[in-house]
Protein backbone atom coordinates (compact mmCIF):
# COMPACT_ATOMS: atom_id res chain seq x y z
CA MET A 1 -0.04 0.04 0.00
CA GLY A 2 1.56 3.33 -1.03
CA LEU A 3 1.46 6.46 1.06
CA LYS A 4 -0.33 9.56 -0.17
CA PRO A 5 2.11 12.28 -1.40
CA ALA A 6 3.65 14.14 1.50
CA PHE A 7 2.93 17.78 2.31
CA ASP A 8 5.98 19.91 1.71
CA GLU A 9 6.26 22.58 4.43
CA ILE A 10 7.84 25.11 1.99
CA MET A 11 6.25 24.16 -1.33
CA GLY A 12 2.88 23.09 -0.04
CA ASP A 13 0.62 20.29 -1.44
CA GLY A 14 0.55 18.77 -4.85
CA GLY A 15 4.18 18.88 -5.96
CA SER A 16 4.07 22.58 -6.51
CA ARG A 17 7.17 24.29 -7.88
CA GLN A 18 6.29 27.57 -6.10
CA PRO A 19 6.64 28.01 -2.30
CA ARG A 20 3.69 28.75 -0.13
CA ALA A 21 2.87 32.50 -0.34
CA GLU A 22 4.03 33.27 3.23
CA LEU A 23 7.42 31.73 2.47
CA ALA A 24 8.12 33.45 -0.87
CA ALA A 25 11.28 35.12 0.45
CA LEU A 26 12.72 31.66 1.39
CA GLY A 27 11.76 30.30 -2.10
CA ASP A 28 13.55 33.28 -3.62
CA TRP A 29 16.63 32.57 -1.51
CA LEU A 30 16.66 28.98 -2.61
CA ASP A 31 16.33 30.03 -6.27
CA THR A 32 19.07 32.61 -6.17
CA THR A 33 21.67 30.70 -4.13
CA ASP A 34 23.19 28.00 -6.23
CA ALA A 35 23.67 24.47 -4.83
CA ALA A 36 27.40 24.73 -4.79
CA GLU A 37 27.16 27.80 -2.49
CA LEU A 38 24.73 26.10 -0.27
CA ARG A 39 27.01 23.04 -0.09
CA ARG A 40 29.92 25.23 0.82
CA ARG A 41 28.09 26.80 3.71
CA GLN A 42 26.81 23.44 4.89
CA GLN A 43 30.34 21.94 4.87
CA SER A 44 31.62 25.03 6.84
CA ALA A 45 28.95 24.48 9.48
CA GLU A 46 29.86 20.73 9.78
CA ALA A 47 33.59 21.55 9.98
CA THR A 48 32.78 23.90 12.93
CA PHE A 49 30.71 21.20 14.67
CA ARG A 50 33.62 18.78 14.23
CA GLN A 51 36.12 21.26 15.75
CA LEU A 52 33.76 21.91 18.68
CA GLY A 53 33.41 18.19 19.30
CA ILE A 54 29.64 18.15 18.76
CA THR A 55 29.40 14.45 18.33
CA PHE A 56 27.27 11.49 19.36
CA ALA A 57 28.20 7.90 19.98
CA VAL A 58 26.85 5.06 17.83
CA TYR A 59 26.95 2.21 20.32
CA GLY A 60 28.05 -1.09 18.75
CA ASP A 61 29.57 0.57 15.73
CA GLU A 62 33.32 0.04 16.02
CA ASP A 63 34.03 1.81 12.78
CA ALA A 64 32.56 5.21 13.81
CA SER A 65 31.97 5.42 17.52
CA GLU A 66 31.94 9.24 17.48
CA ARG A 67 30.18 11.12 14.65
CA ILE A 68 28.70 14.58 14.04
CA ILE A 69 24.99 14.60 13.18
CA PRO A 70 24.78 15.81 9.59
CA PHE A 71 23.50 19.35 9.31
CA ASP A 72 21.27 20.62 6.51
CA ILE A 73 21.49 24.27 5.50
CA VAL A 74 17.78 24.71 4.45
CA PRO A 75 15.81 25.72 7.48
CA ARG A 76 12.38 24.44 8.52
CA VAL A 77 9.94 27.35 9.09
CA PHE A 78 6.90 27.71 11.34
CA LEU A 79 4.45 30.63 10.77
CA ALA A 80 3.59 32.56 13.88
CA SER A 81 -0.07 31.31 13.74
CA GLU A 82 1.18 27.68 13.57
CA TRP A 83 3.49 28.22 16.38
CA GLU A 84 0.81 29.75 18.58
CA ARG A 85 -1.39 26.65 18.12
CA LEU A 86 1.47 24.29 18.75
CA SER A 87 2.47 26.11 21.97
CA GLU A 88 -1.07 25.97 23.43
CA GLY A 89 -1.15 22.28 22.77
CA LEU A 90 2.38 21.70 24.18
CA VAL A 91 1.55 23.62 27.43
CA GLN A 92 -1.60 21.50 27.88
CA ARG A 93 0.19 18.28 27.30
CA VAL A 94 2.99 19.02 29.70
CA GLU A 95 0.52 20.15 32.33
CA ALA A 96 -1.17 16.77 31.99
CA ILE A 97 2.15 14.90 32.13
CA ASN A 98 3.07 16.67 35.40
CA ALA A 99 -0.31 16.04 36.88
CA PHE A 100 -0.21 12.38 35.78
CA LEU A 101 3.24 11.82 37.44
CA GLU A 102 2.23 13.57 40.63
CA ASP A 103 -0.84 11.35 40.81
CA ILE A 104 0.76 8.01 39.96
CA TYR A 105 3.38 8.52 42.69
CA GLY A 106 0.78 10.02 45.07
CA GLU A 107 -2.94 9.38 45.44
CA ARG A 108 -3.37 7.35 42.14
CA ARG A 109 -6.80 8.79 41.55
CA ILE A 110 -6.59 7.92 37.82
CA LEU A 111 -6.27 4.17 38.74
CA LYS A 112 -9.05 4.36 41.30
CA ASP A 113 -11.29 5.96 38.57
CA LYS A 114 -10.26 3.13 36.18
CA VAL A 115 -9.06 5.40 33.46
CA LEU A 116 -5.93 3.24 33.19
CA PRO A 117 -5.49 -0.49 33.86
CA GLU A 118 -3.40 -0.91 37.04
CA ASP A 119 -1.06 -3.48 35.49
CA LEU A 120 0.03 -0.90 32.92
CA ILE A 121 1.63 1.03 35.80
CA PHE A 122 2.60 -1.51 38.38
CA GLY A 123 3.86 -4.03 35.80
CA ASN A 124 5.98 -1.42 34.03
CA PRO A 125 9.72 -1.42 34.58
CA GLN A 126 9.70 2.39 34.30
CA PHE A 127 7.45 2.75 37.35
CA ARG A 128 9.68 3.40 40.35
CA PRO A 129 7.89 2.27 43.58
CA GLU A 130 10.91 3.42 45.55
CA ILE A 131 9.95 7.02 45.10
CA ALA A 132 6.19 6.70 45.67
CA GLY A 133 5.01 9.23 48.19
CA ILE A 134 8.09 11.48 47.77
CA ARG A 135 6.98 14.96 46.76
CA PRO A 136 9.45 16.93 44.72
CA PRO A 137 10.07 20.65 45.59
CA HIS A 138 7.16 22.73 44.25
CA GLY A 139 5.35 19.60 43.00
CA VAL A 140 7.11 19.75 39.54
CA ARG A 141 8.33 16.45 38.18
CA ALA A 142 8.76 16.94 34.38
CA HIS A 143 10.82 20.18 34.31
CA ILE A 144 12.23 19.63 30.83
CA CYS A 145 10.18 17.88 28.26
CA GLY A 146 10.91 17.16 24.58
CA ILE A 147 7.60 16.44 22.84
CA ASP A 148 8.16 14.72 19.44
CA LEU A 149 5.77 16.02 16.87
CA VAL A 150 5.04 15.02 13.16
CA ARG A 151 3.09 16.90 10.54
CA THR A 152 1.02 15.49 7.73
CA GLY A 153 -0.69 18.59 6.22
CA PRO A 154 -1.09 22.39 6.57
CA ASP A 155 -2.99 22.09 9.82
CA ASP A 156 -2.33 18.51 10.86
CA PHE A 157 0.13 18.08 13.77
CA PHE A 158 0.35 14.90 15.84
CA VAL A 159 2.33 14.01 19.00
CA LEU A 160 4.55 10.95 18.13
CA GLU A 161 6.02 10.47 21.59
CA ASP A 162 6.72 12.18 24.89
CA ASN A 163 10.21 12.56 26.43
CA ALA A 164 10.08 13.43 30.16
CA ARG A 165 13.23 11.65 31.40
CA THR A 166 16.30 13.23 29.99
CA PRO A 167 15.40 14.62 26.54
CA SER A 168 18.47 15.46 24.52
CA GLY A 169 19.19 17.56 21.43
CA VAL A 170 18.91 21.11 22.66
CA SER A 171 22.61 21.74 22.04
CA TYR A 172 21.97 21.00 18.38
CA MET A 173 19.08 23.47 18.37
CA LEU A 174 21.43 26.17 19.74
CA GLU A 175 24.45 25.30 17.61
CA ASN A 176 22.36 25.06 14.36
CA ARG A 177 21.09 28.55 15.01
CA GLU A 178 24.62 29.85 15.60
CA ALA A 179 25.65 28.30 12.26
CA MET A 180 22.73 29.83 10.34
CA LEU A 181 23.31 33.30 11.84
CA ARG A 182 26.95 33.15 10.72
CA LEU A 183 26.47 31.49 7.35
CA CYS A 184 23.08 32.78 6.22
CA PRO A 185 22.58 36.26 7.76
CA GLU A 186 20.50 37.39 4.75
CA LEU A 187 17.62 35.08 5.94
CA PHE A 188 17.51 36.93 9.32
CA ARG A 189 17.13 40.18 7.40
CA ARG A 190 14.26 38.88 5.34
CA PHE A 191 12.35 37.26 8.17
CA ARG A 192 11.70 38.17 11.81
CA ILE A 193 12.87 34.99 13.49
CA ALA A 194 12.33 34.27 17.17
CA ALA A 195 15.62 33.85 19.05
CA VAL A 196 16.47 30.58 20.77
CA ASP A 197 19.78 31.62 22.42
CA SER A 198 17.96 32.48 25.65
CA TYR A 199 17.45 28.66 26.36
CA PRO A 200 20.39 28.31 28.89
CA ASP A 201 19.06 31.37 30.85
CA ARG A 202 15.51 30.01 30.78
CA LEU A 203 16.83 26.56 31.95
CA LEU A 204 18.81 28.14 34.76
CA GLU A 205 15.80 30.21 35.84
CA THR A 206 13.74 27.00 35.80
CA MET A 207 16.32 25.30 37.98
CA LYS A 208 16.55 28.07 40.51
CA SER A 209 12.73 28.31 40.63
CA VAL A 210 12.39 24.74 41.93
CA ALA A 211 15.04 24.93 44.58
CA PRO A 212 13.86 23.56 47.97
CA GLU A 213 12.06 26.08 50.22
CA GLY A 214 14.38 28.13 52.46
CA THR A 215 17.33 27.75 49.99
CA GLY A 216 17.89 31.49 49.70
CA SER A 217 18.03 33.80 46.72
CA ASN A 218 21.00 32.20 44.94
CA PRO A 219 20.64 28.38 44.99
CA VAL A 220 23.59 26.28 43.98
CA CYS A 221 22.80 24.43 40.67
CA VAL A 222 24.88 21.72 38.98
CA VAL A 223 24.65 19.41 35.89
CA LEU A 224 25.33 15.76 36.78
CA THR A 225 26.84 13.77 33.95
CA PRO A 226 27.80 10.06 33.71
CA GLY A 227 31.05 11.25 32.14
CA HIS A 228 32.70 11.87 28.83
CA TYR A 229 31.91 8.38 27.48
CA ASN A 230 28.23 9.22 27.38
CA SER A 231 26.79 9.80 23.89
CA ALA A 232 25.42 13.23 24.94
CA TYR A 233 28.45 14.43 26.90
CA TYR A 234 29.01 17.39 24.66
CA GLU A 235 25.51 18.60 25.51
CA HIS A 236 26.06 18.13 29.23
CA SER A 237 29.17 20.24 29.18
CA PHE A 238 27.76 22.75 26.74
CA LEU A 239 24.71 23.47 28.98
CA ALA A 240 26.72 23.68 32.15
CA ASP A 241 29.12 26.09 30.60
CA SER A 242 26.25 28.22 28.98
CA MET A 243 24.51 28.41 32.36
CA GLY A 244 27.72 29.16 34.28
CA VAL A 245 27.26 26.18 36.69
CA GLU A 246 29.46 23.28 37.52
CA LEU A 247 29.50 20.07 35.52
CA VAL A 248 29.89 17.25 38.04
CA GLU A 249 30.24 13.46 38.18
CA ALA A 250 29.28 11.19 40.98
CA ALA A 251 32.76 11.40 42.55
CA ASP A 252 32.33 15.16 42.93
CA LEU A 253 29.22 14.78 45.12
CA ILE A 254 28.77 13.36 48.60
CA VAL A 255 25.56 13.05 50.76
CA ASP A 256 25.95 13.69 54.47
CA ASP A 257 22.93 13.78 56.81
CA ASP A 258 20.64 13.92 53.84
CA ILE A 259 22.27 16.95 52.39
CA VAL A 260 24.10 16.91 49.03
CA TRP A 261 27.57 18.49 49.05
CA MET A 262 29.93 19.23 46.16
CA ARG A 263 33.65 18.74 46.73
CA THR A 264 35.70 21.75 45.62
CA ILE A 265 39.29 22.93 46.21
CA ALA A 266 37.85 25.45 48.64
CA GLY A 267 35.99 22.79 50.58
CA ARG A 268 32.41 21.52 50.48
CA VAL A 269 29.65 23.47 48.93
CA LYS A 270 25.94 22.60 49.55
CA VAL A 271 24.04 21.71 46.32
CA ASP A 272 20.42 22.71 45.96
CA VAL A 273 19.40 21.75 42.43
CA ILE A 274 20.76 18.93 40.21
CA TYR A 275 20.03 18.67 36.50
CA ARG A 276 20.81 14.94 36.22
CA ARG A 277 21.69 13.39 32.89
CA ILE A 278 22.00 9.86 34.44
CA ASP A 279 19.22 7.29 34.02
CA ASP A 280 17.20 6.25 37.09
CA ASP A 281 18.86 2.80 37.25
CA TYR A 282 22.27 4.35 37.94
CA LEU A 283 21.29 7.41 39.99
CA ASP A 284 21.72 6.10 43.50
CA PRO A 285 23.19 2.63 44.18
CA LEU A 286 21.56 2.52 47.62
CA VAL A 287 18.14 2.55 46.01
CA PHE A 288 18.35 1.31 42.33
CA ARG A 289 21.21 -0.68 40.82
CA PRO A 290 23.69 -1.43 43.63
CA ASP A 291 26.54 -1.96 41.10
CA SER A 292 26.27 1.62 39.68
CA MET A 293 29.52 3.55 39.75
CA LEU A 294 27.78 6.54 38.07
CA GLY A 295 25.45 7.44 40.89
CA VAL A 296 25.60 9.18 44.20
CA PRO A 297 24.87 7.05 47.32
CA GLY A 298 22.18 8.67 49.38
CA LEU A 299 20.92 10.95 46.70
CA ILE A 300 17.38 9.68 46.90
CA ALA A 301 17.35 10.00 50.71
CA ALA A 302 18.34 13.69 50.31
CA TYR A 303 15.58 14.13 47.66
CA ALA A 304 13.00 12.40 49.91
CA ALA A 305 14.03 14.78 52.74
CA GLY A 306 13.25 17.73 50.53
CA ASN A 307 16.82 18.97 50.62
CA VAL A 308 17.60 18.85 46.90
CA ALA A 309 15.58 19.20 43.65
CA LEU A 310 16.30 16.67 40.84
CA LEU A 311 15.55 17.61 37.21
CA ASN A 312 13.92 15.59 35.80
CA ALA A 313 12.35 13.70 38.69
CA PRO A 314 13.17 9.99 39.17
CA GLY A 315 10.36 7.77 37.86
CA ASN A 316 9.41 10.00 34.89
CA GLY A 317 10.08 7.20 32.51
CA ILE A 318 6.53 5.89 33.02
CA ALA A 319 5.25 8.96 31.15
CA ASP A 320 7.55 8.15 28.11
CA ASP A 321 6.27 4.59 27.81
CA LYS A 322 4.54 4.10 24.48
CA ALA A 323 1.71 2.10 26.04
CA ILE A 324 1.04 4.97 28.39
CA TYR A 325 1.30 7.29 25.34
CA SER A 326 -1.65 5.46 23.81
CA TYR A 327 -3.77 6.62 26.72
CA MET A 328 -2.62 10.26 26.62
CA PRO A 329 -5.88 11.54 25.15
CA GLU A 330 -7.74 10.14 28.15
CA ILE A 331 -4.94 11.33 30.51
CA VAL A 332 -5.12 14.93 29.19
CA ARG A 333 -8.91 14.91 29.44
CA TYR A 334 -8.73 13.54 32.95
CA TYR A 335 -6.39 16.15 34.37
CA THR A 336 -7.28 19.19 32.27
CA GLY A 337 -10.98 18.64 31.67
CA ALA A 338 -10.58 19.31 27.96
CA ASP A 339 -9.71 17.31 24.81
CA ALA A 340 -6.16 17.23 23.76
CA LYS A 341 -5.28 20.19 21.52
CA LEU A 342 -2.43 18.10 19.95
CA PRO A 343 -3.80 14.63 19.06
CA ASN A 344 -1.89 11.33 19.22
CA VAL A 345 -1.14 9.26 16.18
CA GLN A 346 -3.65 6.38 16.10
CA THR A 347 -2.09 3.58 18.31
CA PHE A 348 -2.81 -0.14 18.50
CA ARG A 349 -1.93 -1.68 21.86
CA CYS A 350 -0.64 -5.17 20.93
CA ARG A 351 -1.39 -6.37 24.53
CA GLU A 352 -5.13 -6.26 23.52
CA PRO A 353 -6.14 -9.25 21.55
CA ASP A 354 -8.27 -7.45 18.90
CA ALA A 355 -5.51 -4.96 18.32
CA LEU A 356 -2.88 -7.71 18.06
CA ARG A 357 -5.03 -9.51 15.44
CA TYR A 358 -5.27 -6.33 13.46
CA VAL A 359 -1.62 -5.64 13.61
CA LEU A 360 -0.64 -9.14 12.60
CA ASP A 361 -2.89 -8.91 9.56
CA HIS A 362 -1.49 -5.49 8.46
CA LEU A 363 2.17 -5.65 9.35
CA ASP A 364 3.17 -4.46 5.86
CA ARG A 365 1.23 -1.19 6.46
CA LEU A 366 2.17 -0.32 10.04
CA VAL A 367 5.07 0.99 12.17
CA VAL A 368 5.63 -1.34 15.12
CA LYS A 369 7.55 -0.05 18.09
CA LEU A 370 8.79 -1.35 21.47
CA VAL A 371 6.87 0.34 24.28
CA ASP A 372 10.14 1.33 25.97
CA GLY A 373 12.25 1.74 22.84
CA SER A 374 14.12 4.83 21.67
CA GLY A 375 16.61 5.96 19.11
CA GLY A 376 14.87 4.16 16.16
CA TYR A 377 15.89 0.75 17.48
CA GLY A 378 13.56 -2.18 17.89
CA MET A 379 11.05 -0.93 15.31
CA LEU A 380 9.55 -2.17 12.12
CA VAL A 381 8.53 0.22 9.31
CA GLY A 382 6.14 -2.16 7.42
CA PRO A 383 5.99 -0.60 3.98
CA THR A 384 9.83 -0.61 3.59
CA ALA A 385 10.57 -3.86 5.42
CA SER A 386 11.60 -7.08 3.72
CA LYS A 387 9.41 -10.14 4.00
CA ASP A 388 11.97 -11.71 6.33
CA GLU A 389 11.91 -8.71 8.63
CA ILE A 390 8.13 -8.78 8.73
CA GLU A 391 8.09 -12.52 9.60
CA ARG A 392 10.67 -11.97 12.36
CA PHE A 393 8.57 -9.26 13.84
CA ARG A 394 5.40 -11.39 13.52
CA ALA A 395 7.10 -14.08 15.68
CA GLU A 396 8.23 -11.49 18.21
CA LEU A 397 4.76 -9.95 18.45
CA ILE A 398 3.14 -13.36 19.06
CA ALA A 399 5.67 -14.15 21.74
CA ARG A 400 5.65 -10.72 23.58
CA PRO A 401 2.62 -8.77 22.44
CA HIS A 402 2.63 -6.59 25.65
CA CYS A 403 6.05 -5.17 24.61
CA TYR A 404 4.81 -3.49 21.45
CA ILE A 405 2.46 -0.89 20.01
CA ALA A 406 1.78 -0.22 16.36
CA GLN A 407 0.76 2.87 14.37
CA PRO A 408 -0.29 3.60 10.78
CA THR A 409 2.57 4.68 8.53
CA LEU A 410 2.12 8.41 8.19
CA ALA A 411 3.01 10.46 5.23
CA LEU A 412 5.34 12.70 7.22
CA SER A 413 5.83 16.25 5.88
CA THR A 414 8.91 17.04 3.87
CA VAL A 415 11.27 20.01 3.70
CA PRO A 416 13.66 20.76 0.79
CA THR A 417 17.05 19.36 1.79
CA LEU A 418 20.47 19.49 0.06
CA ALA A 419 21.02 16.05 -1.43
CA GLU A 420 23.76 14.92 -3.84
CA GLN A 421 21.64 15.89 -6.93
CA GLY A 422 20.67 19.23 -5.42
CA LEU A 423 17.55 20.15 -3.41
CA ALA A 424 15.13 17.34 -2.78
CA PRO A 425 12.26 16.71 -0.36
CA ARG A 426 13.14 14.75 2.77
CA HIS A 427 10.85 13.75 5.73
CA VAL A 428 11.12 15.56 9.01
CA ASP A 429 9.93 15.42 12.59
CA PHE A 430 10.29 18.00 15.39
CA ARG A 431 11.25 18.07 19.04
CA PRO A 432 10.30 21.36 20.83
CA PHE A 433 11.55 21.88 24.35
CA VAL A 434 9.15 22.78 27.12
CA LEU A 435 10.40 24.10 30.55
CA THR A 436 8.25 23.86 33.68
CA GLY A 437 9.28 25.60 36.87
CA SER A 438 7.51 26.88 39.98
CA LYS A 439 6.36 30.01 38.07
CA GLY A 440 4.72 28.22 35.14
CA ILE A 441 5.44 26.58 31.63
CA GLN A 442 7.59 28.10 28.83
CA VAL A 443 7.77 26.74 25.30
CA VAL A 444 11.07 27.65 23.72
CA PRO A 445 10.36 29.31 20.28
CA GLY A 446 12.27 26.75 18.21
CA GLY A 447 13.39 23.16 18.56
CA LEU A 448 15.22 20.34 16.99
CA THR A 449 14.15 19.38 13.52
CA ARG A 450 15.44 15.94 12.61
CA VAL A 451 15.56 14.97 8.90
CA ALA A 452 15.70 11.57 7.24
CA LEU A 453 18.56 12.10 4.76
CA ARG A 454 17.98 8.95 2.80
CA GLU A 455 15.43 9.31 -0.05
CA GLY A 456 12.04 7.94 1.03
CA SER A 457 13.16 7.07 4.57
CA LEU A 458 10.82 7.89 7.48
CA VAL A 459 13.46 7.20 10.14
CA VAL A 460 14.98 10.52 11.30
CA ASN A 461 17.03 9.33 14.27
CA SER A 462 20.74 10.19 14.13
CA SER A 463 21.69 6.74 15.10
CA GLN A 464 19.87 5.57 11.92
CA GLY A 465 21.45 8.07 9.58
CA GLY A 466 19.35 11.15 10.16
CA GLY A 467 20.42 14.76 10.25
CA THR A 468 19.27 18.07 11.68
CA LYS A 469 18.01 21.46 10.45
CA ASP A 470 17.50 24.86 12.16
CA SER A 471 13.88 25.53 13.03
CA PHE A 472 12.70 29.14 12.34
CA VAL A 473 9.71 30.39 14.25
CA LEU A 474 8.47 33.61 12.62
CA MET A 475 7.51 36.44 14.85
CA ASP A 476 4.77 37.74 12.61
CA ASP A 477 2.45 35.78 10.36
CA GLY A 478 5.09 34.82 7.88
CA ALA A 479 5.34 38.14 6.11
CA SER A 480 8.75 38.73 4.62
CA ARG A 481 10.70 41.71 5.76
CA SER A 482 11.42 44.55 3.27
CA GLN A 483 14.93 44.56 1.83
CA GLY A 484 15.63 47.81 3.57
CA GLN A 485 15.39 46.38 7.09
CA SER A 486 18.43 44.62 8.49
CA GLN A 487 17.79 43.84 12.21
CA VAL A 488 18.79 40.33 13.09
CA GLN A 489 16.78 38.50 15.82
CA GLY A 490 18.74 36.03 17.85
């Protein structure tokens, strides 16, 4: 079964050769800048990324353990009206995620009211009973969310998955913008583009806002990293440096009498807020994995005592689970009293017999995913899979149906992308970043656009050969600026 033609976010529907009216200036830029010049600028950006060490690890690939994520010079553009609608939906969804997490680790009203089956929570490895009853400072659990979105038409946006554990990619959002400002300043003269460079300041403001009560006006904040072998280490160090806070590893911290201290050459310093980039399993060997060398013994006791804030809160992985995702329309309605402004992709829960039967009968049309999978691993894209791959997945589904969900294969939107033969449409998704502190929710006016660089591919993950683009959010309704104006936003 073939997919309908994809909506191109610059050119619109129907294979048009002319850009959408609101993006005429971008179309003119593409027409008047030859492919060789675009390629030169793109290679310059990638050379800078390589010099800066902006790489990610490909686990299990001995030939190229550290790579840069390929960068594409053609930006993705959101009109102001599109962004306003997306922002409203993102705020609503993150409100619901925070309310859900607070409830699941507290009163569990949603289970008592039978909105969710109990085994979906209590039988889930991402549910952490060890932290049930612990209330985080100011009641915020999902401080930093990356909500993955896909688009299928001019007004059709869907949430593909939620990331409330340790969403990564924000350093690429910031570095991509730096590259575009340096290499394509003319675009910032033609359009009024919202700045994203305030993200580190916004993040630090969020961290300080959730410091434990009585901390004082200048809480001590740190970024906790598992170390330089981690695939996102560049991002950890980049954010710590941008915020002007210490980047620490487990050996730099000690818990004494339920208080977290940082070892420094001047002596111990009390730590109030930790942005941790370590998975729950490794966070505290006294509570989770006892063999963890990456965690801080006693950290959860300090957290339970209310003496330190952890961003994001332990136990958030339950909100990322794709089986829980399938219930997000009900979860949003339960906690906000309104229908979700950003709908889910239709999702079949393979744990349910009727759904499993449908999925097994239509594997060649569906995308099948592990409920706790990430990075594009452990998934089947039916329309592009071989018969052998489909049969392997069929056997796996029959053996472990509760481990999988399935979704229709969507005709993801495309954006013109610099390919070997020149500009060509390539499929994209989008990860905006949403910050929640004690003073409310902020949606950063931009995000990480990931692009599937292989022709026809729907898999955008960097580990599967995807790249990134800058994401422009226009500050007025897409109107181009006159040639006489030259102010640069950002």
